[in-house]
Short mmCIF file of C-alpha atoms in Angstrom, two decimals:
data_model
loop_
_atom_site.label_atom_id
_atom_site.label_comp_id
_atom_site.label_asym_id
_atom_site.label_seq_id
_atom_site.Cartn_x
_atom_site.Cartn_y
_atom_site.Cartn_z
CA UNK A 1 63.44 -32.23 41.46
CA UNK A 2 65.59 -32.46 38.23
CA UNK A 3 64.94 -30.24 35.39
CA UNK A 4 66.77 -29.43 32.37
CA UNK A 5 67.53 -29.21 28.78
CA UNK A 6 70.38 -30.57 25.83
CA UNK A 7 71.18 -28.26 23.57
CA UNK A 8 72.90 -28.25 20.44
CA UNK A 9 72.97 -24.85 18.09
CA UNK A 10 73.79 -24.81 14.55
CA UNK A 11 74.38 -21.41 12.57
CA UNK A 12 74.25 -22.94 8.64
CA UNK A 13 77.19 -21.35 8.06
CA UNK A 14 80.97 -20.94 7.04
CA UNK A 15 81.49 -18.79 10.29
CA UNK A 16 79.82 -21.14 12.29
CA UNK A 17 82.19 -20.52 15.22
CA UNK A 18 81.79 -17.04 15.21
CA UNK A 19 78.01 -17.15 15.49
CA UNK A 20 78.02 -19.55 18.02
CA UNK A 21 80.84 -17.52 19.91
CA UNK A 22 79.06 -14.15 19.86
CA UNK A 23 75.94 -15.62 20.82
CA UNK A 24 77.01 -17.11 24.09
CA UNK A 25 76.92 -13.49 25.59
CA UNK A 26 73.36 -14.40 26.16
CA UNK A 27 73.63 -16.51 28.61
CA UNK A 28 75.95 -14.29 30.70
CA UNK A 29 72.06 -13.29 32.95
CA UNK A 30 71.75 -16.95 33.73
CA UNK A 31 74.98 -18.24 34.60
CA UNK A 32 74.32 -18.08 38.31
CA UNK A 33 70.95 -19.70 38.16
CA UNK A 34 72.02 -22.36 36.12
CA UNK A 35 74.52 -24.88 36.18
CA UNK A 36 76.03 -25.75 32.69
CA UNK A 37 78.13 -27.91 30.84
CA UNK A 38 79.35 -28.54 27.39
CA UNK A 39 80.96 -30.89 25.10
CA UNK A 40 81.55 -31.70 21.50
CA UNK A 41 78.02 -33.05 20.70
CA UNK A 42 75.77 -30.85 23.46
CA UNK A 43 75.30 -28.35 26.26
CA UNK A 44 73.83 -29.18 29.26
CA UNK A 45 71.66 -26.54 31.06
CA UNK A 46 70.15 -27.30 34.12
CA UNK A 47 68.01 -25.18 36.49
CA UNK A 48 64.10 -24.00 36.95
CA UNK A 49 62.30 -24.45 33.83
CA UNK A 50 61.68 -21.00 33.15
CA UNK A 51 65.13 -19.89 33.71
CA UNK A 52 66.00 -22.88 31.54
CA UNK A 53 63.84 -21.64 28.66
CA UNK A 54 64.93 -18.47 28.63
CA UNK A 55 68.01 -18.77 28.47
CA UNK A 56 67.41 -20.91 25.16
CA UNK A 57 65.45 -18.25 23.62
CA UNK A 58 68.42 -15.81 24.33
CA UNK A 59 70.66 -17.83 22.95
CA UNK A 60 69.19 -18.67 19.97
CA UNK A 61 67.93 -15.51 19.27
CA UNK A 62 71.49 -13.80 19.62
CA UNK A 63 72.36 -16.25 16.87
CA UNK A 64 69.50 -16.20 14.57
CA UNK A 65 70.45 -12.07 14.75
CA UNK A 66 73.62 -12.67 13.00
CA UNK A 67 71.08 -13.41 9.53
CA UNK A 68 72.28 -16.58 9.63
CA UNK A 69 70.21 -19.77 8.72
CA UNK A 70 70.24 -21.17 13.05
CA UNK A 71 69.22 -24.49 13.78
CA UNK A 72 68.72 -25.54 17.37
CA UNK A 73 67.68 -28.68 18.66
CA UNK A 74 66.37 -29.60 22.53
CA UNK A 75 65.31 -32.43 24.39
CA UNK A 76 64.32 -31.61 27.59
CA UNK A 77 63.32 -32.98 30.76
CA UNK A 78 61.78 -32.69 33.99
CA UNK A 79 61.28 -34.82 36.86
CA UNK A 80 62.95 -37.66 35.65
CA UNK A 81 63.28 -40.82 38.32
CA UNK A 82 67.13 -41.18 37.03
CA UNK A 83 68.60 -37.96 38.22
CA UNK A 84 68.91 -36.84 41.45
CA UNK A 85 67.05 -33.75 43.03
CA UNK A 86 68.72 -30.60 42.31
CA UNK A 87 67.98 -27.48 44.66
CA UNK A 88 68.79 -25.25 41.70
CA UNK A 89 66.04 -26.76 40.01
CA UNK A 90 63.42 -26.29 42.80
CA UNK A 91 60.03 -24.52 41.43
CA UNK A 92 57.82 -24.52 44.85
CA UNK A 93 54.51 -24.11 43.03
CA UNK A 94 55.65 -27.40 40.98
CA UNK A 95 54.08 -29.68 44.08
CA UNK A 96 50.58 -30.92 45.02
CA UNK A 97 47.96 -32.21 43.12
CA UNK A 98 47.69 -31.97 39.42
CA UNK A 99 45.33 -29.19 38.46
CA UNK A 100 41.87 -29.17 36.29
CA UNK A 101 43.70 -29.53 32.71
CA UNK A 102 41.18 -26.42 31.47
CA UNK A 103 42.70 -24.16 34.45
CA UNK A 104 46.24 -25.22 33.41
CA UNK A 105 45.25 -24.20 29.59
CA UNK A 106 44.16 -21.05 30.87
CA UNK A 107 47.17 -20.17 32.52
CA UNK A 108 49.26 -20.94 29.56
CA UNK A 109 47.51 -18.83 27.56
CA UNK A 110 47.63 -15.73 30.22
CA UNK A 111 51.03 -16.65 30.66
CA UNK A 112 52.47 -16.88 26.25
CA UNK A 113 49.84 -13.34 26.20
CA UNK A 114 52.01 -11.48 27.96
CA UNK A 115 55.36 -12.34 26.97
CA UNK A 116 57.30 -9.10 25.66
CA UNK A 117 58.23 -9.81 21.41
CA UNK A 118 61.98 -10.79 20.64
CA UNK A 119 61.72 -9.33 17.25
CA UNK A 120 62.81 -12.61 15.69
CA UNK A 121 60.76 -14.56 13.20
CA UNK A 122 61.26 -18.28 13.89
CA UNK A 123 59.56 -21.16 13.85
CA UNK A 124 60.14 -24.98 15.48
CA UNK A 125 58.06 -28.57 15.96
CA UNK A 126 57.81 -29.95 18.97
CA UNK A 127 56.97 -32.93 20.89
CA UNK A 128 55.76 -33.65 24.47
CA UNK A 129 55.48 -37.01 26.53
CA UNK A 130 53.89 -37.10 30.04
CA UNK A 131 55.85 -40.47 30.84
CA UNK A 132 54.57 -42.69 34.01
CA UNK A 133 50.81 -41.43 33.84
CA UNK A 134 47.46 -43.62 32.63
CA UNK A 135 45.78 -40.10 31.16
CA UNK A 136 48.81 -39.43 29.23
CA UNK A 137 46.56 -38.69 25.97
CA UNK A 138 44.67 -36.44 27.44
CA UNK A 139 47.00 -34.25 28.45
CA UNK A 140 48.53 -33.79 25.55
CA UNK A 141 45.44 -33.50 23.81
CA UNK A 142 45.05 -30.60 26.38
CA UNK A 143 48.21 -29.43 25.53
CA UNK A 144 47.10 -29.02 21.81
CA UNK A 145 44.02 -27.12 22.60
CA UNK A 146 46.19 -24.38 24.32
CA UNK A 147 48.60 -24.38 21.05
CA UNK A 148 46.25 -23.85 18.84
CA UNK A 149 44.84 -20.47 20.91
CA UNK A 150 48.42 -19.83 21.92
CA UNK A 151 48.85 -17.45 18.85
CA UNK A 152 51.83 -19.24 17.32
CA UNK A 153 50.34 -22.59 16.36
CA UNK A 154 51.17 -23.45 12.48
CA UNK A 155 50.55 -26.79 11.93
CA UNK A 156 49.69 -30.31 13.20
CA UNK A 157 52.45 -32.46 11.30
CA UNK A 158 53.21 -36.33 11.99
CA UNK A 159 54.63 -37.40 15.42
CA UNK A 160 54.86 -33.06 16.45
CA UNK A 161 53.44 -30.14 16.66
CA UNK A 162 54.45 -26.85 14.35
CA UNK A 163 54.62 -23.35 15.27
CA UNK A 164 55.41 -20.07 14.01
CA UNK A 165 55.89 -16.44 14.89
CA UNK A 166 57.86 -14.59 16.89
CA UNK A 167 60.90 -15.80 19.11
CA UNK A 168 59.60 -15.55 22.46
CA UNK A 169 55.66 -16.06 22.13
CA UNK A 170 57.65 -19.55 20.25
CA UNK A 171 59.75 -20.36 22.95
CA UNK A 172 57.29 -19.35 26.03
CA UNK A 173 54.21 -21.68 24.39
CA UNK A 174 57.17 -24.64 24.43
CA UNK A 175 57.96 -23.67 28.29
CA UNK A 176 54.27 -23.70 29.02
CA UNK A 177 53.46 -27.13 27.39
CA UNK A 178 56.83 -28.37 29.50
CA UNK A 179 55.60 -26.83 32.87
CA UNK A 180 51.77 -27.45 32.40
CA UNK A 181 50.98 -30.52 31.25
CA UNK A 182 51.72 -33.53 33.06
CA UNK A 183 51.98 -33.81 36.76
CA UNK A 184 53.87 -31.53 38.83
CA UNK A 185 56.27 -33.19 39.58
CA UNK A 186 56.29 -36.49 37.04
CA UNK A 187 58.28 -37.15 34.40
CA UNK A 188 57.88 -35.02 31.26
CA UNK A 189 60.01 -34.62 28.51
CA UNK A 190 60.08 -32.73 25.12
CA UNK A 191 62.17 -33.09 21.83
CA UNK A 192 62.53 -29.49 20.04
CA UNK A 193 64.12 -28.36 17.19
CA UNK A 194 63.83 -24.28 16.45
CA UNK A 195 64.93 -22.41 12.66
CA UNK A 196 65.02 -19.05 11.70
CA UNK A 197 66.56 -17.38 8.51
CA UNK A 198 65.49 -20.61 6.63
CA UNK A 199 66.30 -19.96 2.56
CA UNK A 200 63.58 -22.66 2.62
CA UNK A 201 61.11 -21.23 4.64
CA UNK A 202 57.09 -21.47 3.92
#
């Protein structure tokens, strides 16, 4: 399987370069578990979904701890049929048939409830796309049910769902949506925007 994310970090500050460079050390614990490629638009993180999400979370929290308004945009994808299998992405549990939806929702809630807090208030919005399956709306509605019980659900919006809370359970909720919904080896994508320290937060 191939899994990863294209991420872009935007500190809303004149010293955005210092904020970004100061946050990069948050990726150090993950560098031997990820393939990282950067250009002038985004950074590609390739690895297992749990490591990709943890690296994104820690990078974002490190930047947001500056107190500056910070936004991260990410496009996540797993199981894309157009990408070659990559050994760094191998997850033994993500094989076999699709488990019952209620079972997967319960597993997702258990995982989110055990996450230590990061101490960084965060808002996010994301859209889940389970591609190439006939019952894709069943998967999306099941994901929405999970999100509404996750503790970080804020509201439904056109084309996306909004989350609000500590950064750790917010990222964990997105991560569980990414791996629990859609076939284990199927093509699943997420469009994600995360914000902290916004002067217009409501």
